[in-house]
Short mmCIF file of C-alpha atoms in Angstrom, two decimals:
data_model
loop_
_atom_site.label_atom_id
_atom_site.label_comp_id
_atom_site.label_asym_id
_atom_site.label_seq_id
_atom_site.Cartn_x
_atom_site.Cartn_y
_atom_site.Cartn_z
CA UNK A 1 128.29 58.62 140.26
CA UNK A 2 127.74 59.22 136.59
CA UNK A 3 130.43 61.03 134.48
CA UNK A 4 130.88 63.36 131.53
CA UNK A 5 127.02 63.14 130.82
CA UNK A 6 125.19 65.39 128.71
CA UNK A 7 123.54 68.64 129.85
CA UNK A 8 119.72 67.33 129.26
CA UNK A 9 120.82 64.21 131.64
CA UNK A 10 122.08 66.18 134.14
CA UNK A 11 118.89 68.61 134.28
CA UNK A 12 116.98 65.15 134.35
CA UNK A 13 119.02 64.31 137.45
CA UNK A 14 118.43 67.34 139.43
CA UNK A 15 115.18 67.67 138.80
CA UNK A 16 114.37 63.96 139.98
CA UNK A 17 116.07 64.68 143.25
CA UNK A 18 115.10 68.21 143.93
CA UNK A 19 111.47 68.53 146.00
CA UNK A 20 109.46 71.71 146.41
CA UNK A 21 109.61 73.96 149.58
CA UNK A 22 106.18 73.02 151.35
CA UNK A 23 106.96 75.26 154.44
CA UNK A 24 103.85 77.74 154.68
CA UNK A 25 103.83 80.95 156.39
CA UNK A 26 101.24 84.43 156.35
CA UNK A 27 102.58 87.44 154.95
CA UNK A 28 101.39 90.82 154.56
CA UNK A 29 100.23 91.48 151.20
CA UNK A 30 103.18 94.24 150.87
CA UNK A 31 105.65 91.11 151.16
CA UNK A 32 103.94 88.81 148.89
CA UNK A 33 105.52 89.80 145.78
CA UNK A 34 107.05 86.49 143.89
CA UNK A 35 105.77 84.25 146.83
CA UNK A 36 103.44 81.28 145.93
CA UNK A 37 99.61 81.55 147.25
CA UNK A 38 99.17 78.70 149.46
CA UNK A 39 95.66 78.73 149.67
CA UNK A 40 92.58 79.56 147.54
CA UNK A 41 91.54 83.29 147.79
CA UNK A 42 87.77 83.41 147.33
CA UNK A 43 86.20 86.86 147.12
CA UNK A 44 84.43 87.73 150.44
CA UNK A 45 82.70 90.40 148.33
CA UNK A 46 81.43 92.02 145.31
CA UNK A 47 83.73 94.63 143.27
CA UNK A 48 82.69 97.05 143.20
CA UNK A 49 80.41 96.54 146.16
CA UNK A 50 77.55 98.95 144.72
CA UNK A 51 76.69 100.75 141.50
CA UNK A 52 78.81 103.48 140.71
CA UNK A 53 79.35 106.24 138.35
CA UNK A 54 82.61 105.88 135.93
CA UNK A 55 82.79 109.76 135.84
CA UNK A 56 82.26 113.15 137.14
CA UNK A 57 78.53 114.20 135.92
CA UNK A 58 75.06 114.17 136.82
CA UNK A 59 72.82 111.02 137.45
CA UNK A 60 69.23 110.63 136.92
CA UNK A 61 66.82 108.07 135.54
CA UNK A 62 66.97 107.71 131.69
CA UNK A 63 63.00 107.51 131.12
CA UNK A 64 61.66 110.90 129.48
CA UNK A 65 65.17 112.11 128.84
CA UNK A 66 65.65 113.69 125.50
CA UNK A 67 67.56 116.87 124.10
CA UNK A 68 66.94 120.56 125.64
CA UNK A 69 65.12 119.01 128.73
CA UNK A 70 65.45 120.29 132.13
CA UNK A 71 66.32 118.58 135.13
CA UNK A 72 66.11 119.87 138.78
CA UNK A 73 69.25 119.32 140.66
CA UNK A 74 68.30 117.84 144.28
CA UNK A 75 71.54 116.73 145.38
CA UNK A 76 75.33 115.95 145.45
CA UNK A 77 77.31 112.97 145.88
CA UNK A 78 80.80 112.57 146.54
CA UNK A 79 83.15 109.18 146.03
CA UNK A 80 83.12 107.79 149.79
CA UNK A 81 79.64 108.91 150.69
CA UNK A 82 76.12 107.79 149.93
CA UNK A 83 73.01 109.65 148.91
CA UNK A 84 70.09 109.26 150.98
CA UNK A 85 66.51 109.57 149.44
CA UNK A 86 64.77 107.80 145.89
CA UNK A 87 65.48 110.06 142.94
CA UNK A 88 62.36 110.50 140.99
CA UNK A 89 61.94 111.03 137.17
CA UNK A 90 62.80 114.73 136.47
CA UNK A 91 65.52 115.01 139.17
CA UNK A 92 69.04 114.74 139.13
CA UNK A 93 71.90 114.42 141.31
CA UNK A 94 75.43 115.86 140.88
CA UNK A 95 77.99 112.74 141.06
CA UNK A 96 81.65 112.18 141.00
CA UNK A 97 83.95 109.41 139.91
CA UNK A 98 83.35 106.33 141.87
CA UNK A 99 80.70 107.53 143.88
CA UNK A 100 77.60 105.12 144.54
CA UNK A 101 74.70 105.88 142.41
CA UNK A 102 71.20 106.47 144.02
CA UNK A 103 68.11 104.94 143.79
CA UNK A 104 66.16 105.69 141.08
CA UNK A 105 69.35 106.36 138.94
CA UNK A 106 70.27 104.29 135.92
CA UNK A 107 72.70 106.48 133.64
CA UNK A 108 75.33 109.26 133.80
CA UNK A 109 75.74 112.24 131.74
CA UNK A 110 79.56 113.52 131.32
CA UNK A 111 79.43 117.19 133.59
CA UNK A 112 80.98 118.61 130.49
CA UNK A 113 78.09 117.89 128.02
CA UNK A 114 75.68 119.55 130.01
CA UNK A 115 74.59 122.95 130.46
CA UNK A 116 73.70 123.73 134.31
CA UNK A 117 73.47 126.10 137.18
CA UNK A 118 72.71 125.52 141.35
CA UNK A 119 69.39 124.92 140.44
CA UNK A 120 69.06 122.60 137.28
CA UNK A 121 70.40 121.22 133.97
CA UNK A 122 69.79 120.71 130.63
CA UNK A 123 70.33 117.85 128.79
CA UNK A 124 72.28 117.91 125.26
CA UNK A 125 70.49 114.41 124.00
CA UNK A 126 68.51 111.28 125.54
CA UNK A 127 69.90 108.76 127.46
CA UNK A 128 70.47 105.09 127.27
CA UNK A 129 69.50 102.71 130.30
CA UNK A 130 72.83 102.23 132.38
CA UNK A 131 74.88 104.55 130.00
CA UNK A 132 78.17 105.32 131.63
CA UNK A 133 77.18 102.72 134.55
CA UNK A 134 79.59 100.22 136.50
CA UNK A 135 77.12 97.42 137.81
CA UNK A 136 78.03 96.14 141.53
CA UNK A 137 80.00 93.05 141.19
CA UNK A 138 81.33 93.65 137.68
CA UNK A 139 84.87 93.27 138.32
CA UNK A 140 84.29 89.99 140.10
CA UNK A 141 81.48 88.71 141.91
CA UNK A 142 81.50 87.50 145.74
CA UNK A 143 82.59 83.78 146.08
CA UNK A 144 84.53 83.82 143.20
CA UNK A 145 87.81 81.72 143.49
CA UNK A 146 90.07 84.65 142.29
CA UNK A 147 93.56 83.35 142.86
CA UNK A 148 94.41 79.74 142.83
CA UNK A 149 96.73 77.88 145.53
CA UNK A 150 100.03 77.60 143.95
CA UNK A 151 99.92 80.77 141.80
CA UNK A 152 102.78 83.07 141.94
CA UNK A 153 101.74 86.44 143.23
CA UNK A 154 102.67 89.43 140.77
CA UNK A 155 101.68 93.05 141.03
CA UNK A 156 98.12 92.37 139.61
CA UNK A 157 97.64 89.43 142.06
CA UNK A 158 98.24 91.65 144.93
CA UNK A 159 96.16 94.68 143.88
CA UNK A 160 93.44 92.33 143.43
CA UNK A 161 93.81 90.77 147.04
CA UNK A 162 93.88 94.30 148.26
CA UNK A 163 90.58 94.98 146.50
CA UNK A 164 88.98 92.06 148.33
CA UNK A 165 90.07 93.79 151.56
CA UNK A 166 92.51 91.24 152.73
CA UNK A 167 95.73 92.22 154.17
CA UNK A 168 97.70 89.16 154.72
CA UNK A 169 97.80 85.82 153.18
CA UNK A 170 99.13 82.36 153.56
CA UNK A 171 102.06 81.48 151.06
CA UNK A 172 104.93 78.95 150.68
CA UNK A 173 107.94 80.04 151.98
CA UNK A 174 111.03 81.42 149.65
CA UNK A 175 113.68 79.05 149.10
CA UNK A 176 116.31 79.49 151.13
CA UNK A 177 119.67 78.62 149.27
CA UNK A 178 123.01 78.54 150.58
CA UNK A 179 125.83 80.04 148.81
CA UNK A 180 129.38 78.96 149.66
CA UNK A 181 132.38 80.31 147.12
CA UNK A 182 135.88 78.35 147.94
CA UNK A 183 139.00 79.41 147.10
CA UNK A 184 142.43 80.10 148.77
CA UNK A 185 143.30 82.76 146.28
CA UNK A 186 139.99 85.11 147.20
CA UNK A 187 139.89 87.82 149.25
CA UNK A 188 136.96 90.05 149.48
CA UNK A 189 135.90 93.41 147.79
CA UNK A 190 137.31 96.26 150.25
CA UNK A 191 140.53 94.17 151.47
CA UNK A 192 144.06 94.63 150.10
CA UNK A 193 145.27 92.79 147.60
CA UNK A 194 148.16 90.22 148.47
CA UNK A 195 150.65 88.36 146.10
CA UNK A 196 148.62 85.94 144.18
CA UNK A 197 145.21 86.99 145.22
CA UNK A 198 142.03 87.80 143.17
CA UNK A 199 139.09 89.73 144.51
CA UNK A 200 135.98 87.75 144.80
CA UNK A 201 133.48 87.80 142.16
CA UNK A 202 131.03 84.71 142.25
CA UNK A 203 129.57 85.56 145.90
CA UNK A 204 128.50 89.04 144.97
CA UNK A 205 127.41 88.00 141.29
CA UNK A 206 125.45 84.92 142.34
CA UNK A 207 124.09 86.62 145.12
CA UNK A 208 122.60 88.65 143.43
CA UNK A 209 121.38 86.74 140.82
CA UNK A 210 119.37 84.37 143.49
CA UNK A 211 117.89 87.73 144.91
CA UNK A 212 116.83 88.59 141.57
CA UNK A 213 115.03 85.44 141.26
CA UNK A 214 113.16 85.78 144.80
CA UNK A 215 115.45 83.12 146.55
CA UNK A 216 115.42 85.12 149.99
CA UNK A 217 117.19 84.93 152.17
CA UNK A 218 120.31 83.85 150.54
CA UNK A 219 122.97 82.65 152.93
CA UNK A 220 126.32 83.13 151.29
CA UNK A 221 129.95 82.82 152.57
CA UNK A 222 133.45 81.67 151.40
CA UNK A 223 135.92 79.55 152.68
CA UNK A 224 139.45 78.43 151.93
CA UNK A 225 140.58 75.64 150.05
CA UNK A 226 140.39 72.96 153.11
CA UNK A 227 138.20 70.23 152.60
CA UNK A 228 137.32 69.75 156.33
CA UNK A 229 136.55 73.43 156.52
CA UNK A 230 134.63 73.23 153.43
CA UNK A 231 132.42 70.33 154.57
CA UNK A 232 131.91 71.88 157.99
CA UNK A 233 130.61 74.81 156.34
CA UNK A 234 128.05 73.03 154.66
CA UNK A 235 126.81 70.81 157.41
CA UNK A 236 126.19 74.02 159.28
CA UNK A 237 124.44 75.76 156.32
CA UNK A 238 122.47 72.62 155.91
CA UNK A 239 120.66 73.37 158.97
CA UNK A 240 119.14 76.76 157.58
CA UNK A 241 119.24 75.77 153.99
CA UNK A 242 117.14 74.02 151.55
CA UNK A 243 119.53 73.69 148.68
CA UNK A 244 123.52 74.95 148.53
CA UNK A 245 125.20 76.08 145.36
CA UNK A 246 128.93 75.78 145.61
CA UNK A 247 131.75 77.31 143.36
CA UNK A 248 135.15 76.44 142.76
CA UNK A 249 137.18 73.32 143.77
CA UNK A 250 135.27 70.77 141.41
CA UNK A 251 138.06 70.07 138.73
CA UNK A 252 141.05 68.01 138.89
CA UNK A 253 143.94 70.17 140.50
CA UNK A 254 145.49 69.27 143.84
CA UNK A 255 143.24 72.10 145.29
CA UNK A 256 139.84 71.18 143.48
CA UNK A 257 139.03 69.40 147.01
CA UNK A 258 135.18 68.79 146.65
CA UNK A 259 135.62 65.01 145.54
CA UNK A 260 136.83 64.74 149.39
CA UNK A 261 134.36 66.97 150.83
CA UNK A 262 131.54 64.63 149.37
CA UNK A 263 133.06 61.92 151.12
CA UNK A 264 133.42 63.84 154.47
CA UNK A 265 129.63 64.60 154.21
CA UNK A 266 129.06 60.98 153.00
CA UNK A 267 127.02 62.41 150.40
CA UNK A 268 125.27 60.60 147.18
CA UNK A 269 127.47 62.21 144.14
CA UNK A 270 125.11 62.03 141.19
CA UNK A 271 127.30 63.34 138.87
CA UNK A 272 130.18 64.99 137.72
CA UNK A 273 131.43 66.57 134.62
CA UNK A 274 128.90 67.73 131.94
CA UNK A 275 129.64 67.79 128.57
CA UNK A 276 129.45 71.79 127.68
CA UNK A 277 131.95 74.69 128.00
CA UNK A 278 132.07 76.12 129.97
CA UNK A 279 131.58 74.62 133.33
CA UNK A 280 132.57 70.98 132.38
CA UNK A 281 133.71 70.01 135.84
CA UNK A 282 130.22 70.74 137.25
CA UNK A 283 128.96 68.46 140.23
CA UNK A 284 125.71 67.13 141.77
CA UNK A 285 125.05 65.53 145.26
CA UNK A 286 122.78 64.89 147.65
CA UNK A 287 123.26 65.32 151.49
CA UNK A 288 120.57 63.95 153.89
CA UNK A 289 118.05 65.22 151.19
CA UNK A 290 119.68 68.66 150.77
CA UNK A 291 120.66 69.01 146.84
CA UNK A 292 124.16 70.18 146.88
CA UNK A 293 125.15 71.93 143.15
CA UNK A 294 128.57 72.44 142.89
CA UNK A 295 129.97 74.84 140.23
CA UNK A 296 133.26 75.79 138.47
CA UNK A 297 134.85 78.57 140.23
CA UNK A 298 135.51 80.64 136.78
CA UNK A 299 133.07 83.57 137.18
CA UNK A 300 131.56 83.07 133.60
CA UNK A 301 131.30 79.33 133.93
CA UNK A 302 129.49 79.51 137.00
CA UNK A 303 127.05 82.15 136.06
CA UNK A 304 126.31 79.90 132.47
CA UNK A 305 125.92 76.52 134.79
CA UNK A 306 123.92 78.34 137.27
CA UNK A 307 121.62 79.56 134.19
CA UNK A 308 121.55 75.80 132.62
CA UNK A 309 121.29 73.66 135.93
CA UNK A 310 121.07 76.17 139.04
CA UNK A 311 117.83 77.62 137.67
CA UNK A 312 116.39 74.62 137.02
CA UNK A 313 116.99 73.38 140.76
CA UNK A 314 115.09 76.19 141.83
CA UNK A 315 112.33 75.98 139.49
CA UNK A 316 111.20 72.73 140.92
CA UNK A 317 111.78 73.83 144.61
CA UNK A 318 109.95 77.26 144.31
CA UNK A 319 107.46 75.59 141.85
CA UNK A 320 108.18 78.84 139.50
CA UNK A 321 108.79 77.11 136.08
CA UNK A 322 109.44 80.57 134.78
CA UNK A 323 112.75 80.36 136.26
CA UNK A 324 113.94 77.96 133.48
CA UNK A 325 115.71 79.97 130.55
CA UNK A 326 113.43 79.89 127.30
CA UNK A 327 114.72 78.16 124.33
CA UNK A 328 114.41 79.45 120.55
CA UNK A 329 116.27 79.95 117.33
CA UNK A 330 117.52 83.07 115.73
CA UNK A 331 119.53 84.48 113.15
CA UNK A 332 122.93 84.75 113.48
CA UNK A 333 124.11 88.29 112.27
CA UNK A 334 128.09 87.61 112.25
CA UNK A 335 130.04 84.57 111.59
CA UNK A 336 131.78 82.74 114.60
CA UNK A 337 134.74 81.08 113.01
CA UNK A 338 136.10 79.09 116.07
CA UNK A 339 135.83 75.12 116.03
CA UNK A 340 133.83 73.81 119.05
CA UNK A 341 135.07 70.30 119.85
CA UNK A 342 132.56 70.15 122.72
CA UNK A 343 129.08 71.66 123.18
CA UNK A 344 129.76 75.12 123.84
CA UNK A 345 127.69 78.05 125.06
CA UNK A 346 128.76 81.75 124.21
CA UNK A 347 127.36 84.89 125.26
CA UNK A 348 125.40 87.00 122.92
CA UNK A 349 122.20 89.76 122.62
CA UNK A 350 118.83 88.65 120.71
CA UNK A 351 116.78 90.92 119.33
CA UNK A 352 113.55 90.88 117.25
CA UNK A 353 114.77 87.30 115.74
CA UNK A 354 118.44 88.11 115.65
CA UNK A 355 121.42 87.38 117.58
CA UNK A 356 124.61 89.09 117.60
CA UNK A 357 127.73 87.99 119.47
CA UNK A 358 128.85 91.13 121.51
CA UNK A 359 132.72 90.22 122.33
CA UNK A 360 135.43 88.12 120.79
CA UNK A 361 136.40 87.28 124.29
CA UNK A 362 134.79 84.08 125.14
CA UNK A 363 137.25 82.68 128.17
CA UNK A 364 135.40 81.23 131.09
CA UNK A 365 137.03 83.46 133.85
CA UNK A 366 135.83 86.66 131.65
CA UNK A 367 132.62 88.51 133.03
CA UNK A 368 132.99 91.72 131.61
CA UNK A 369 131.97 90.69 128.02
CA UNK A 370 128.98 89.45 129.65
CA UNK A 371 127.57 93.04 129.77
CA UNK A 372 124.66 93.78 127.52
CA UNK A 373 124.01 90.17 126.57
CA UNK A 374 120.53 88.59 127.26
CA UNK A 375 120.95 85.17 125.75
CA UNK A 376 123.50 82.10 124.92
CA UNK A 377 124.27 80.23 121.58
CA UNK A 378 124.42 76.85 122.23
CA UNK A 379 126.67 75.56 119.61
CA UNK A 380 126.75 71.53 119.18
CA UNK A 381 129.38 69.53 119.76
CA UNK A 382 132.00 68.93 116.66
CA UNK A 383 130.89 72.54 115.10
CA UNK A 384 133.68 73.66 112.62
CA UNK A 385 131.95 77.34 113.18
CA UNK A 386 128.81 79.26 112.44
CA UNK A 387 128.13 81.27 109.43
CA UNK A 388 126.37 84.77 109.21
CA UNK A 389 122.72 84.11 108.38
CA UNK A 390 122.64 80.72 109.87
CA UNK A 391 119.93 79.80 112.24
CA UNK A 392 121.30 79.05 115.50
CA UNK A 393 119.97 77.56 118.94
CA UNK A 394 119.88 80.30 121.68
CA UNK A 395 119.09 80.14 125.60
CA UNK A 396 117.05 83.61 126.45
CA UNK A 397 118.23 84.60 130.09
CA UNK A 398 115.64 86.15 132.45
CA UNK A 399 116.95 89.76 131.69
CA UNK A 400 119.85 91.61 130.25
CA UNK A 401 123.21 90.95 132.37
CA UNK A 402 124.27 94.64 132.60
#
């Protein structure tokens, strides 16, 4: 086991031992948002499947069209219908948006541009071939690979799949994450607080974050600070989960029982303690091929270390590298005068290349000051403080924590 390692090395170890989830299942497209496609999707049809009108108007052959010319109206075609017969020169058909363009026609003029009655229309101008004309297959042609295996499915992907007439697809199953919160001092919201007890934050906090990242189903539970109980719970969760994330019990106190837990699990303990604040005592182990990431029990520390390490784990397992927070720089709007002996991450808000520190409350147990934050400022070890106007490194979070 490695101790007191740099964050980047911790991430390297996590990514080295994580494996992509390879289970495949069939889903209705209405349930497939954020899943990865497990097959190439080839268009079975042209889209649109016929030449069609992009607007309401009249359709005819452009040949011989000129300003003031009158055309005989021989019918009407609505979307969802088809005009039977051939339209000759000097004839026109009233057409609605999305309707198939009849044979013999090669242009459409807007309804509001024409003078017309029940019998004929008068053209205001000459028309060009294929003016206001949507070609069959202009969106995509049959036999085109529209979406490739492995792509993450967003709303546009699903809309395209629907346009191909496909209602079910093969996808890689979502990563099944077990979340275990330990602490004998914890009671669940809705219960009465006894002496020395506090309401649990981490179960709700991290369950919500995991669900927002598409990690479903999320199996969550809490357990007291007893090594045997924790190890038994992890063994049970491993039967249903691809990885397990825990909070609490990883430091050096009498009740920090995860050192004993990993021994009871006969786990391969890869690292303990990472050179960062908050969340220094983070631990990573492998239990029979199942990644076990153990984080600090302090809510802000648990959230930060999840963002810095847990997202890396899930990015590999889900095949979605977009889960990894983006790193960039920004101009600090106000000074941060505290010395940082260790590498430190503090909560902040970045807007248009500038970053602001929202609060002077930076304790790892405080969560309320995370409201409105969308990034973390990455402060190097040994910093004597940050000055206003200084360029700082920031870690962008997926969305505002508010």
